[in-house]
Rosetta silent file (secondary structure, phi, psi, omega in degrees, C-alpha in Angstrom):
SEQUENCE: MTTHENWTLETIDAILAAEFYTLIENNRTHIQSTFPVTISNCADLEKTIEFIEKNKKKQNDKEGYYYYLRSVASHQLIGYVCIKNIDLKILKCELAYFIDKNFEGKGIISEAVSQVIGYCFDTLQMNKVFICTSKINAASQQIALKNGFQKEGVLRQEFKNGYAILEDIVYFGLLKSEYQSHEN
SCORE:     score description
SCORE:     0.000 S_00000001
   1 L     0.000  -59.158 -175.322    0.000    0.000    0.000 S_00000001
   2 E  -137.703  142.116  175.944    2.505    2.610    1.146 S_00000001
   3 E  -116.665  134.035  175.776    6.253    2.809    1.370 S_00000001
   4 L  -117.149  169.806 -179.779    8.076    5.038    3.822 S_00000001
   5 L   -56.933  -39.951 -174.315   11.821    5.489    4.213 S_00000001
   6 L  -111.692   -9.150 -177.145   12.002    3.011    7.133 S_00000001
   7 E  -154.519  161.241  174.762    8.827    0.949    6.836 S_00000001
   8 E  -123.756  154.826  175.775    6.100   -0.197    4.486 S_00000001
   9 E  -111.814  116.391 -173.174    2.374   -0.637    5.062 S_00000001
  10 E  -118.537  155.359  178.096    1.174   -3.875    3.470 S_00000001
  11 E   -83.726  170.726 -177.688   -2.181   -5.558    3.011 S_00000001
  12 H   -60.802  -28.014 -178.433   -3.153   -8.925    4.443 S_00000001
  13 H   -71.694  -16.793 -176.376   -2.393  -10.632    1.122 S_00000001
  14 H   -94.581   -3.228 -175.626    1.292   -9.679    1.397 S_00000001
  15 L  -113.559  160.379  177.401    2.015  -11.253    4.790 S_00000001
  16 L  -106.343  143.036  179.393    2.541  -14.765    6.058 S_00000001
  17 H   -57.137  -37.672 -178.479    0.793  -16.143    9.129 S_00000001
  18 H   -61.643  -38.464 -179.608    4.152  -17.283   10.519 S_00000001
  19 H   -75.704  -30.476  175.006    5.540  -13.759   10.538 S_00000001
  20 H   -69.089  -39.832  176.662    2.385  -12.362   12.161 S_00000001
  21 H   -59.597  -41.543  177.932    2.655  -15.099   14.786 S_00000001
  22 H   -62.201  -43.074  176.950    6.259  -14.016   15.426 S_00000001
  23 H   -59.412  -45.273  179.030    5.128  -10.394   15.860 S_00000001
  24 H   -64.221  -47.002 -179.370    2.468  -11.524   18.356 S_00000001
  25 H   -57.988  -43.559 -178.833    4.890  -13.812   20.212 S_00000001
  26 H   -68.441  -17.605 -175.493    7.466  -11.033   20.524 S_00000001
  27 H  -125.585   13.053 -174.647    4.817   -8.670   21.919 S_00000001
  28 H   -50.990  -51.066 -179.362    2.439  -11.027   23.744 S_00000001
  29 H   -72.215  -30.011  179.905    2.897   -9.427   27.172 S_00000001
  30 H   -64.587  -37.299 -175.725    3.086   -5.954   25.607 S_00000001
  31 H  -113.081    6.449 -176.491   -0.390   -6.222   24.020 S_00000001
  32 L   -50.514  -47.042 -174.153   -2.027   -8.799   26.326 S_00000001
  33 L   -79.835  -25.178 -174.434   -4.454   -6.381   27.939 S_00000001
  34 L   -99.644  -19.347  179.423   -5.364   -4.376   24.816 S_00000001
  35 L  -126.924   55.862 -175.224   -5.609   -7.074   22.110 S_00000001
  36 H   -63.699  -34.095 -179.147   -7.113  -10.075   23.944 S_00000001
  37 H   -69.253  -45.472  178.114   -8.996  -11.417   20.906 S_00000001
  38 H   -62.126  -44.582  179.248   -5.910  -11.296   18.688 S_00000001
  39 H   -58.615  -47.923 -177.922   -3.802  -12.864   21.441 S_00000001
  40 H   -68.845  -32.084  178.997   -6.256  -15.747   21.947 S_00000001
  41 H   -79.521   -7.225 -180.000   -6.633  -16.261   18.185 S_00000001
  42 L  -124.481   39.792 -178.600   -2.844  -16.430   17.786 S_00000001
  43 L   -65.969  -29.858  176.514   -2.022  -18.835   20.626 S_00000001
  44 L  -150.199  176.299 -175.446    0.028  -20.982   18.245 S_00000001
  45 H   -63.458  -40.823 -179.646    0.925  -21.016   14.562 S_00000001
  46 H   -60.599  -45.769  178.360   -2.038  -23.194   13.562 S_00000001
  47 H   -65.813  -34.894  178.867   -4.523  -20.830   15.223 S_00000001
  48 H   -65.612  -40.118  176.746   -2.731  -17.838   13.669 S_00000001
  49 H   -59.699  -45.404  177.508   -3.133  -19.367   10.201 S_00000001
  50 H   -61.617  -42.494  179.642   -6.881  -19.750   10.860 S_00000001
  51 H   -60.845  -45.998  179.069   -7.055  -16.163   12.176 S_00000001
  52 H   -63.921  -42.393  178.781   -5.371  -14.765    9.059 S_00000001
  53 H   -62.882  -42.127  176.444   -7.664  -16.823    6.806 S_00000001
  54 H   -61.552  -41.436  179.756  -10.759  -15.548    8.682 S_00000001
  55 H   -68.657  -34.446  174.524   -9.504  -11.988    8.315 S_00000001
  56 H   -62.276  -41.749  177.495   -8.891  -12.496    4.590 S_00000001
  57 H   -63.824  -43.742  177.315  -12.505  -13.638    4.275 S_00000001
  58 H   -58.686  -41.754  179.958  -13.681  -10.603    6.282 S_00000001
  59 H   -66.778  -43.104  176.780  -11.688   -8.352    3.979 S_00000001
  60 H   -60.192  -33.578  179.073  -13.107  -10.035    0.861 S_00000001
  61 L   -87.983    4.282  179.370  -16.589   -9.525    2.352 S_00000001
  62 L    61.242   34.377  178.686  -15.729   -5.868    3.164 S_00000001
  63 L  -102.120   -6.743  179.893  -16.258   -6.493    6.899 S_00000001
  64 L  -176.052  156.431  179.709  -12.721   -5.511    7.921 S_00000001
  65 E  -135.879  140.538 -168.692   -9.397   -4.389    6.479 S_00000001
  66 E  -131.109  128.433 -177.709   -5.974   -5.400    7.757 S_00000001
  67 E  -128.910  146.716 -174.600   -2.620   -3.676    7.370 S_00000001
  68 E  -130.793  134.316  177.556    0.829   -4.673    8.544 S_00000001
  69 E   -93.791  133.780 -179.061    3.897   -2.543    9.050 S_00000001
  70 E  -124.729  133.421  175.134    7.180   -4.010    7.885 S_00000001
  71 E   -69.258  131.408  176.605   10.662   -2.678    8.647 S_00000001
  72 L   -67.727  -40.059 -176.220   12.566   -1.862    5.460 S_00000001
  73 L   -67.185  -48.283 -174.214   15.890   -2.682    7.159 S_00000001
  74 L  -100.404  -13.775 -176.176   15.000   -6.084    8.669 S_00000001
  75 L    65.804   12.015  178.999   11.966   -7.023    6.514 S_00000001
  76 L   -89.933  151.373  172.921   10.212   -8.113    9.737 S_00000001
  77 E   -69.324  136.398 -178.977    6.658   -7.200   10.656 S_00000001
  78 E  -126.960   -1.908 -179.255    6.698   -4.447   13.274 S_00000001
  79 E  -172.031  175.042 -171.867    3.057   -3.408   13.596 S_00000001
  80 E  -150.511  135.087  174.176   -0.586   -3.884   12.795 S_00000001
  81 E  -134.809  129.599  176.840   -3.516   -1.597   11.947 S_00000001
  82 E  -130.390  150.658  173.668   -7.029   -2.876   11.346 S_00000001
  83 E  -104.931  122.494 -176.178  -10.323   -1.362   10.335 S_00000001
  84 E  -141.231  179.899 -179.804  -13.161   -3.120   12.144 S_00000001
  85 E    47.880   49.003 -179.673  -16.727   -2.691   13.384 S_00000001
  86 E   -74.993  126.585  178.464  -17.758   -1.259   10.033 S_00000001
  87 E  -118.461  103.303 -176.040  -21.290    0.126   10.086 S_00000001
  88 L   -77.228  -15.931  176.246  -22.484    0.852    6.547 S_00000001
  89 L   -74.374  -41.185 -179.280  -25.793    2.360    7.719 S_00000001
  90 L   -96.508  -12.906 -176.447  -24.064    5.101    9.698 S_00000001
  91 L    59.482   57.826  175.884  -20.863    4.968    7.609 S_00000001
  92 E  -136.302  159.240  178.748  -18.508    4.598   10.540 S_00000001
  93 E  -152.881  163.102 -179.765  -15.684    2.245   11.465 S_00000001
  94 E  -110.764  145.596  172.217  -13.184    1.629   14.236 S_00000001
  95 E  -107.894  141.505  171.966   -9.400    1.560   14.051 S_00000001
  96 E  -134.635  146.861 -173.511   -7.223   -0.638   16.230 S_00000001
  97 E  -160.839  154.517  169.086   -3.437   -0.715   16.124 S_00000001
  98 E  -154.743  159.966  176.747   -0.244   -1.681   17.841 S_00000001
  99 E  -130.765  148.536  176.751    3.462   -1.524   17.162 S_00000001
 100 L   -50.102  137.776 -176.620    6.295   -3.760   18.293 S_00000001
 101 H   -55.744  -27.646 -179.702    7.593   -2.596   21.665 S_00000001
 102 H   -79.007   -6.081 -178.957   11.037   -1.973   20.115 S_00000001
 103 H  -117.708    7.248  178.842    9.589    0.560   17.647 S_00000001
 104 L   -65.147  152.600  172.955    7.419    2.613   20.026 S_00000001
 105 L    77.070   12.123 -178.447    7.891    6.354   20.274 S_00000001
 106 L  -107.261   -0.532 -179.545    9.206    6.833   16.734 S_00000001
 107 L    81.247    2.637 -176.250    5.965    8.164   15.171 S_00000001
 108 H   -65.482  -51.549 -175.764    5.665    5.111   12.922 S_00000001
 109 H   -67.434  -34.340  177.933    2.254    3.910   14.093 S_00000001
 110 H   -62.642  -43.243  179.011    0.859    7.452   14.106 S_00000001
 111 H   -68.795  -39.568  177.398    1.837    7.947   10.468 S_00000001
 112 H   -63.307  -43.341  177.475    0.512    4.511    9.491 S_00000001
 113 H   -59.751  -42.084  178.187   -2.786    5.277   11.258 S_00000001
 114 H   -56.883  -42.936  179.853   -2.940    8.568    9.355 S_00000001
 115 H   -68.228  -37.821  179.083   -2.677    6.712    6.044 S_00000001
 116 H   -69.606  -35.080  175.554   -5.345    4.191    7.040 S_00000001
 117 H   -59.389  -44.268  177.389   -7.649    7.062    8.096 S_00000001
 118 H   -57.493  -41.398  177.382   -7.280    8.459    4.581 S_00000001
 119 H   -62.788  -41.582 -179.861   -8.327    5.085    3.178 S_00000001
 120 H   -59.738  -45.584 -177.068  -11.384    5.031    5.470 S_00000001
 121 H   -81.468  -44.538 -172.767  -12.607    8.415    4.285 S_00000001
 122 H   -80.392  -40.626 -176.296  -11.418    8.510    0.670 S_00000001
 123 L   -96.302  -49.013 -178.261  -11.910    4.900   -0.449 S_00000001
 124 L   -80.563  -11.518  178.380  -14.446    3.417    1.963 S_00000001
 125 L    59.460   38.299  176.518  -16.401    6.706    2.052 S_00000001
 126 L   -71.533  152.207  172.897  -16.888    6.583    5.823 S_00000001
 127 L   -94.960  -25.172 -177.853  -18.414    9.591    7.589 S_00000001
 128 E  -146.120  139.613  172.142  -16.773    8.792   10.935 S_00000001
 129 E  -119.695  136.981  178.117  -13.757    6.887   12.177 S_00000001
 130 E  -129.714  156.381  179.351  -13.433    6.095   15.867 S_00000001
 131 E  -132.123  131.788  175.658  -10.750    4.787   18.177 S_00000001
 132 E  -114.077  127.110 -179.683  -11.326    3.243   21.599 S_00000001
 133 E  -127.867  156.075  171.954   -8.385    3.118   23.990 S_00000001
 134 E   -62.240  147.421  178.276   -7.788    2.017   27.531 S_00000001
 135 L   -60.395  -26.915 -178.058   -7.848    4.915   29.984 S_00000001
 136 L   -94.775    0.621 -179.031   -4.231    4.155   30.864 S_00000001
 137 L   -91.959   75.882 -177.370   -2.982    3.903   27.259 S_00000001
 138 H   -61.881  -36.227 -179.115   -1.714    7.472   26.922 S_00000001
 139 H   -62.825  -43.164  178.980    0.350    6.670   23.814 S_00000001
 140 H   -66.905  -38.067  177.173   -2.699    5.459   21.887 S_00000001
 141 H   -63.270  -38.900  178.105   -4.672    8.500   23.003 S_00000001
 142 H   -64.362  -37.089  177.541   -1.854   10.747   21.715 S_00000001
 143 H   -61.890  -44.437  178.724   -2.030    9.005   18.329 S_00000001
 144 H   -61.008  -49.305 -178.593   -5.750    9.765   18.135 S_00000001
 145 H   -63.387  -41.687  179.885   -5.273   13.410   19.111 S_00000001
 146 H   -61.371  -29.701 -179.701   -2.296   13.871   16.763 S_00000001
 147 L   -93.688   14.531  172.513   -4.502   12.647   13.902 S_00000001
 148 L    89.143    6.062  178.557   -7.273   15.172   14.643 S_00000001
 149 L   -71.285  150.977  175.528   -9.657   12.968   16.641 S_00000001
 150 E  -104.713  137.728  172.869  -11.846   14.517   19.321 S_00000001
 151 E   -72.868  119.590 -176.894  -12.259   12.895   22.703 S_00000001
 152 E   -99.787  -18.496  178.020  -15.987   12.161   22.835 S_00000001
 153 E   155.416 -178.371  178.282  -16.173   10.529   26.227 S_00000001
 154 E  -115.100  127.415  176.743  -15.452    7.616   28.492 S_00000001
 155 E   -98.806  116.105 -173.325  -17.453    4.400   28.150 S_00000001
 156 E   -76.581  133.389  178.773  -17.629    2.765   31.549 S_00000001
 157 E    43.422   50.077 -174.322  -16.757   -0.923   31.867 S_00000001
 158 E   -95.109  -17.805 -170.449  -17.041   -1.269   28.109 S_00000001
 159 E  -133.956  131.703  174.328  -14.068   -3.545   27.407 S_00000001
 160 E   -95.534  111.256 -175.765  -12.933   -6.858   28.854 S_00000001
 161 L   -74.452 -178.043 -176.838   -9.154   -6.736   28.749 S_00000001
 162 L   -66.430   -8.849  177.359   -6.780   -9.664   28.365 S_00000001
 163 L  -106.406   16.123  178.270   -6.955  -10.330   32.095 S_00000001
 164 L    62.613   29.147  177.831  -10.781  -10.665   31.979 S_00000001
 165 L  -106.880  129.691  175.274  -11.254   -7.377   33.848 S_00000001
 166 E   -71.968  131.538  179.358  -13.901   -4.938   32.675 S_00000001
 167 E  -136.165  158.700  176.938  -12.357   -1.537   32.150 S_00000001
 168 E   -74.477  149.243  174.223  -13.358    1.907   31.004 S_00000001
 169 E  -126.428  151.216  176.192  -12.344    3.024   27.536 S_00000001
 170 E   -97.305  128.671 -176.217  -11.828    6.468   26.077 S_00000001
 171 E  -103.393  124.109  177.195  -13.769    7.010   22.850 S_00000001
 172 E  -117.522  139.732  178.404  -12.292    9.277   20.163 S_00000001
 173 E  -130.443  149.894  175.915  -14.072   10.237   16.955 S_00000001
 174 E  -135.603  120.195  177.619  -13.108   11.933   13.716 S_00000001
 175 E   -87.113  154.658  179.964  -15.713   13.104   11.214 S_00000001
 176 H   -58.081  -40.789  179.700  -14.991   13.291    7.501 S_00000001
 177 H   -63.373  -36.537  177.241  -15.530   17.066    7.550 S_00000001
 178 H   -69.768  -39.476  179.094  -12.964   17.413   10.361 S_00000001
 179 H   -62.315  -45.419 -178.457  -10.522   15.184    8.501 S_00000001
 180 H   -63.434  -40.501  178.682  -10.827   17.252    5.339 S_00000001
 181 H   -73.095  -30.201  177.669  -10.188   20.511    7.223 S_00000001
 182 H   -69.692  -33.837 -178.818   -7.314   18.859    9.179 S_00000001
 183 H   -76.549  -26.614 -177.027   -5.713   17.729    5.897 S_00000001
 184 L   -85.517    0.000    0.000   -5.918   21.182    4.276 S_00000001
C-alpha cells in the first residue's frame, strides 16, 4: 500500500501467518491487555493461520481491512492496523493498532494510522472513524489526538481486557468534515 523510508504498510495478502505469529509472540505481554482477541486467536501457529484466513474472508466480504507494518531494514513485521466494526448504515468504522515494543515512540504507528484514516474516508467513504483506547494507554490516546480525533467521552466498563477485567475506555471520533479541514 505505502512505502516510507524506514517501513512499508502492506495488506493482508502480502504477509505470512508465521511472521504475524512471530510479531504476536514477541509482543504477547506488551499487548495482552489491549488485544485479547488477537492474542487468543494467535495462541500458536495453527490458530494464527486460521485467524489470518478468517480476516482475509472478512476483507473479501468488506467487513474488515488489515494492514501490517514491515521494517525496510530487517523485513520483519513491526506493527498492525485494522479497520473493524464497520457500520455501513451510519458509515462509521473503528481503528485498532499496535506496534512492536522496540519501535514505540518513533511516530511510525501514528503515520501509518494517518494513512489508514485516509483510506477510510477517501476509499471506503466513511463519515466517521473512531478509536477506543484504555484509559491508561496514553500513547494510543496521543495518536488519536495527533490525527485530529476529538475525545468524545469515556465508556464505563465497556471492554474486557486480556486479564478478563472490565475496564473503562476512552472514545475518540473523527468526522470526515474534520478530517478534510485537518488535511488542508
